[in-house]
XYZ file of C-alpha atoms in Angstrom:
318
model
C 9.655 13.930 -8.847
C 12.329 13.030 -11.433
C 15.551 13.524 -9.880
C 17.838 10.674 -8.089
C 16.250 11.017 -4.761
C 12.160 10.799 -5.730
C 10.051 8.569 -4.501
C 10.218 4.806 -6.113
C 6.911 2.740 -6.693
C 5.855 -0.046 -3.936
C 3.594 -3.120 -4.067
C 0.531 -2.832 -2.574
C 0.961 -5.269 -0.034
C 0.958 -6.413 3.704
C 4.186 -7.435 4.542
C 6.018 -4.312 2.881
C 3.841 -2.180 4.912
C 4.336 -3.865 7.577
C 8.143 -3.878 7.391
C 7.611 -0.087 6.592
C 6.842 1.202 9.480
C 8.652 -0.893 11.508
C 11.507 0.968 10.088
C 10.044 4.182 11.015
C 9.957 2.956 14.559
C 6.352 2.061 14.993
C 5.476 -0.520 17.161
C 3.456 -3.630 17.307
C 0.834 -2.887 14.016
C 0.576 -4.800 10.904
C -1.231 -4.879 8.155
C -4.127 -7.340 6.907
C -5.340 -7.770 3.268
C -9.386 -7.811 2.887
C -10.526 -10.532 0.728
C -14.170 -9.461 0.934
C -16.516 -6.424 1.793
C -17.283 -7.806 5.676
C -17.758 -6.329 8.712
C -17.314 -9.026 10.871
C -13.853 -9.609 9.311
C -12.830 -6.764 10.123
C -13.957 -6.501 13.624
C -12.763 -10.161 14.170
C -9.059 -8.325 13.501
C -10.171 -6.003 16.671
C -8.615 -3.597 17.431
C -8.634 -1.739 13.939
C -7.402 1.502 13.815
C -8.417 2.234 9.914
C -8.574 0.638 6.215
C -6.328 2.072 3.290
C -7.986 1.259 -0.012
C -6.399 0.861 -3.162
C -8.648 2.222 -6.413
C -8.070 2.874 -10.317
C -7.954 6.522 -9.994
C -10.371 8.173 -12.680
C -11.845 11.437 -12.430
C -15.956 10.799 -12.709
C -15.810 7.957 -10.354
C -13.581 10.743 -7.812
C -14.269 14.295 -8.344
C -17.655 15.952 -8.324
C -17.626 17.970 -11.421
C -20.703 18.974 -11.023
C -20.122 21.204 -7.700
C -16.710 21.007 -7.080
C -17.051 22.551 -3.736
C -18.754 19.193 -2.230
C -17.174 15.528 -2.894
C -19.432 12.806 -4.176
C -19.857 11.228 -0.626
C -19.436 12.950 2.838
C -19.001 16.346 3.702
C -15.468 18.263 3.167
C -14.434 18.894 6.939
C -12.062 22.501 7.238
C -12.244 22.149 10.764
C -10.667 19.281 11.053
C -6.584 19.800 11.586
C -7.209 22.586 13.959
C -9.359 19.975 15.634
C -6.251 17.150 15.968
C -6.831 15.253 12.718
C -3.423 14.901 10.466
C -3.803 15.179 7.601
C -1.618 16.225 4.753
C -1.799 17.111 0.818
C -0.638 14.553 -1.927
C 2.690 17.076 -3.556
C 4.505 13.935 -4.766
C 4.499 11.440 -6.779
C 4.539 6.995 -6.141
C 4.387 8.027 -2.763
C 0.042 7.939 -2.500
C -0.100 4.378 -0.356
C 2.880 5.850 2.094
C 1.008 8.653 2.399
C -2.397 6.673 3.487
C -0.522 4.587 6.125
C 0.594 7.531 7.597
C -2.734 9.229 7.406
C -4.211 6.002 9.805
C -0.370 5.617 12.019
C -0.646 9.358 12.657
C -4.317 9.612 13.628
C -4.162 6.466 16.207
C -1.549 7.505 18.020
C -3.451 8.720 21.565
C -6.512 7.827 23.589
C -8.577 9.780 21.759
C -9.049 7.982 18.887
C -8.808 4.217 20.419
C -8.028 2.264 23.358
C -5.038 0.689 22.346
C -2.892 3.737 21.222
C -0.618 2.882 18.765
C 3.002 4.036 19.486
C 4.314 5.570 16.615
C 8.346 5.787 17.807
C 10.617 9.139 18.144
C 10.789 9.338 14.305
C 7.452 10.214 13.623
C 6.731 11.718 16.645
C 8.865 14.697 15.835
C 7.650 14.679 12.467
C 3.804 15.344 13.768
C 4.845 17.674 16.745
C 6.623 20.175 13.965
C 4.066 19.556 11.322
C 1.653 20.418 14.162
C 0.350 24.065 12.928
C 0.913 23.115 9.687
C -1.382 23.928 6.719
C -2.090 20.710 4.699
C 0.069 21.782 1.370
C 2.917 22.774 3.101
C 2.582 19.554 5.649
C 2.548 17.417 2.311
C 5.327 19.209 1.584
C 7.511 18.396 4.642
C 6.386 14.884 3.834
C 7.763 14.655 0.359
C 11.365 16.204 2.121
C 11.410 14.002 4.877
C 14.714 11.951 4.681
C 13.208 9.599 7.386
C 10.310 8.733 5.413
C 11.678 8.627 2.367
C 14.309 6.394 2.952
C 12.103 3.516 4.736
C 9.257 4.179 1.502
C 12.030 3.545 -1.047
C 13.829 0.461 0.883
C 11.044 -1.194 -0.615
C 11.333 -0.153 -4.341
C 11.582 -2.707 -7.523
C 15.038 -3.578 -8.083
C 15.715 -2.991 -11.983
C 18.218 -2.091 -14.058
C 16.180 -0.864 -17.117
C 13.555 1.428 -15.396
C 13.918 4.370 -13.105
C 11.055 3.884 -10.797
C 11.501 7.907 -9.738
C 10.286 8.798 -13.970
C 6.840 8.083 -14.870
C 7.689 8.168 -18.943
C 5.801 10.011 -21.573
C 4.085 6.514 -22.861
C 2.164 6.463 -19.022
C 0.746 9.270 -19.309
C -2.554 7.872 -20.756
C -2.580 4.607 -18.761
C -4.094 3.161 -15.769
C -3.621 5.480 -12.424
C -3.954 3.765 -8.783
C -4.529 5.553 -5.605
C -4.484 4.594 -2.096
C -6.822 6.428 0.728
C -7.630 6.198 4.171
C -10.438 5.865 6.586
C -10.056 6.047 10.098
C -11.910 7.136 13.060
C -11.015 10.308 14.883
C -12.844 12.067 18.069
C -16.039 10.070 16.887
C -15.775 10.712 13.270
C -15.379 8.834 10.427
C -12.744 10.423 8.802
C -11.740 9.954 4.879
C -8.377 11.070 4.142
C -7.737 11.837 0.520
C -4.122 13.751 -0.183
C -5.817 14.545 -3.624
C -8.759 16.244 -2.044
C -8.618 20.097 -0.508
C -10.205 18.883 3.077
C -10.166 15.535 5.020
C -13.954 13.976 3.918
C -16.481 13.416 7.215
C -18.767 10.605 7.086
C -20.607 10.973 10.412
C -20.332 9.817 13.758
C -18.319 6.684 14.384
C -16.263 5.202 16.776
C -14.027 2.127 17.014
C -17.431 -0.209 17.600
C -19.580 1.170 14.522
C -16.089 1.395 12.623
C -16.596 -2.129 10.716
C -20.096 -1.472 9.603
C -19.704 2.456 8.936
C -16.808 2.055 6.859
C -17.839 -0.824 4.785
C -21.208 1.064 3.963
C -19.068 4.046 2.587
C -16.840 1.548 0.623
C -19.609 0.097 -1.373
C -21.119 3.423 -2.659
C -17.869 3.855 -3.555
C -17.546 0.860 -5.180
C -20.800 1.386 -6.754
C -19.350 4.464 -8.895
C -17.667 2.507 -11.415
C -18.987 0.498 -13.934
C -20.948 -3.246 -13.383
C -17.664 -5.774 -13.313
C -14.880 -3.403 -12.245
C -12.691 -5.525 -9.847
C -9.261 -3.649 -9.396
C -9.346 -2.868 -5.878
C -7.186 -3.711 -2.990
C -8.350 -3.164 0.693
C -5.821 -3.675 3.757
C -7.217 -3.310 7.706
C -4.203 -1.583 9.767
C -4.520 -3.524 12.880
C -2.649 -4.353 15.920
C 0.182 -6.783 15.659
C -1.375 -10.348 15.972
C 1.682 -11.611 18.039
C 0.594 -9.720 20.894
C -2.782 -11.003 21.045
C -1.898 -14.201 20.775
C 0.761 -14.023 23.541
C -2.055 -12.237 25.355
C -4.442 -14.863 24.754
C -1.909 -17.970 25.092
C -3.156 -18.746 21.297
C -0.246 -21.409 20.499
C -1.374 -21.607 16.713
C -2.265 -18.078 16.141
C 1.151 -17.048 16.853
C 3.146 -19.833 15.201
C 0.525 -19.031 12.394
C 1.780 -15.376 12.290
C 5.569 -16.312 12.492
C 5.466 -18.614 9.130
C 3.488 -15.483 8.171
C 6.484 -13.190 9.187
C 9.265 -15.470 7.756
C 7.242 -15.440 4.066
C 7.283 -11.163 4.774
C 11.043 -10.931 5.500
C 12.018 -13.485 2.467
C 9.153 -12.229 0.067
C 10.924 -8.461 0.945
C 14.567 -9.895 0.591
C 13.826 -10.802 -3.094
C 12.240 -7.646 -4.013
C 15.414 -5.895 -2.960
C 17.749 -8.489 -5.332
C 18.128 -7.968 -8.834
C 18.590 -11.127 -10.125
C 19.174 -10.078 -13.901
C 23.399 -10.508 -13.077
C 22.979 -13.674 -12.045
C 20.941 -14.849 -14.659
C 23.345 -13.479 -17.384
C 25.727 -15.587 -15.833
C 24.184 -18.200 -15.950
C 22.936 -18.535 -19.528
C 26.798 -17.480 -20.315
C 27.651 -20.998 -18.451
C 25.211 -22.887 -20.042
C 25.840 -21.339 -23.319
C 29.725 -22.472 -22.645
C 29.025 -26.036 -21.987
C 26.959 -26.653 -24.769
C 29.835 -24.815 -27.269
C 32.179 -27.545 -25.527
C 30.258 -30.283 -26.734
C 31.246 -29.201 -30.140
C 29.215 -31.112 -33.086
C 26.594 -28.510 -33.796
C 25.560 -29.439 -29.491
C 24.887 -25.624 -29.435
C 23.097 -25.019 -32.738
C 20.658 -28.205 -32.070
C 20.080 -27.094 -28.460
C 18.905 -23.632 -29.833
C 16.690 -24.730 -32.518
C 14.963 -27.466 -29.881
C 14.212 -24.060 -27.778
C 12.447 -22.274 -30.919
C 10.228 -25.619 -31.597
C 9.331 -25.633 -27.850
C 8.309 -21.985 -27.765
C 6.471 -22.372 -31.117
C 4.400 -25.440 -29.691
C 3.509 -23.062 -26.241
C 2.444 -20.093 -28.754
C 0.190 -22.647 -31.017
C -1.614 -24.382 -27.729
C -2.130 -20.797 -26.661
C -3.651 -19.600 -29.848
């Protein structure tokens, strides 16, 4: 979407998540990055309602052109909505790693699915409850209008005053493309939900015990797609908030551990928010000023002692 109210770019990572669906009114989940292909990692994190992984997009590595009508791993699943699972098509732009969260948020949200439902607030509850009968284009659809969702995705844009993060310009056309999916369990299956693909993707029976080791088995055939030495991807574990366990469990360091982690979220999200480029200007314009007041070339000397610096970084680089 190009207009004023698209849908900006946001960093792939936990604490903007995290903060993102707290302001949709979910409670106590959080997000965890994945530093390594483990099971045990992930089920140390227990309970884990899903994974959203983050992938260069490109179309041999994704698409089956051979027989289009199967995907490269799994089995396409029709069944599946009319069976409970949400799931939605991709109809807008930037908006792919909102879109995956939602995919997990929306598909943990009773009994069924795990034992520590997650509760997903009034928000989104009405959301799912109209979306209910919903075929999957026009439910991405509703998603791409949703004021709601919209707003709390884009609270989290880059500030910038030279790029509009709504236009993807001509020149990015041919570049790198990044796409976040999920993988979640639901009513036994192992569900992959792809906005991009026609039908959530089953990969057999699982439940919230074989999760770690079922889903980390998918993610390395994926993995194994692209070429030896590709390393551009991102995996996050939507789990429950860590606070509560460790109030649960009386772990004293766990949850001071997870409020310095909280603090570095909310200032980390503060600064994405600023744009800074103001006060920089203004800056340069006072240090600019007091060198001018020194008078006797103070200004001219103080520029050329810049160039020679930069030159000297440029040669050590070469």
């Amino acid at each position: 979407m190009a207009d004023g109210a698209g849908w900006s770019t946001i960093e792939s990572d936990e604490g903007v998540f995290t903060s993102l669906i707290e302001n949709l009114g979910v409670k106590n989940v959080q997000f965890e990055e994945l530093i390594s292909l483990d099971a045990d990692t992930i089920r140390s994190l227990s309970p884990v309602y899903g994974v959203i992984f983050l992938f260069k997009w490109t179309r041999d590595s994704n698409q089956n052109t051979t027989n289009p009508s199967t995907p490269l791993d799994g089995t396409y699943d029709p069944s599946a909505p009319e069976n409970g699972v949400f799931f939605a098509a991709q109809t807008i732009q930037n908006a792919c790693g909102t879109q995956a969260i939602l995919s997990i948020i929306l598909n943990q949200d009773s009994a069924a699915s795990t034992p520590v439902p997650i509760e997903i607030g009034p928000e989104l509850s009405g959301f799912k409850d109209f979306t209910a009968g919903f075929p999957a284009e026009l439910r991405g659809e509703a998603l791409s209008n949703s004021e709601t969702v919209r707003s709390a995705h884009n609270a989290f844009a880059r500030a910038s005053p030279f790029v509009d993060e709504t236009v993807r310009g001509a020149d990015e056309e041919g570049g790198d493309v990044y796409h976040f999916i999920a993988y979640t369990p639901v009513n036994g299956v192992l569900y992959e939900l792809d906005g991009l693909q026609p039908h959530p993707i089953s990969h057999g029976a699982c439940d919230v015990d074989s999760f770690p080791e079922k889903v980390i088995g998918v993610l390395q055939r994926r993995i194994a797609r692209y070429p030896e030495g590709e390393t551009r991807f991102n995996l996050m574990a939507v789990v429950r908030d860590m606070r509560v366990r460790a109030r649960e469990t009386g772990d004293v360091e766990l949850l001071e551990r997870e409020a310095r982690k909280r603090r570095a979220w909310a200032w980390e999200n503060t600064l994405r928010r600023s744009n800074f480029v103001g006060f920089i200007g203004e800056t340069l314009k006072g240090v600019v000023g007091m060198k001018d007041a020194q008078g006797d070339g103070a200004y001219n000397e103080w520029v050329e002692k810049a160039k020679q610096e930069t030159q000297k970084k440029l040669q050590r680089r070469g």
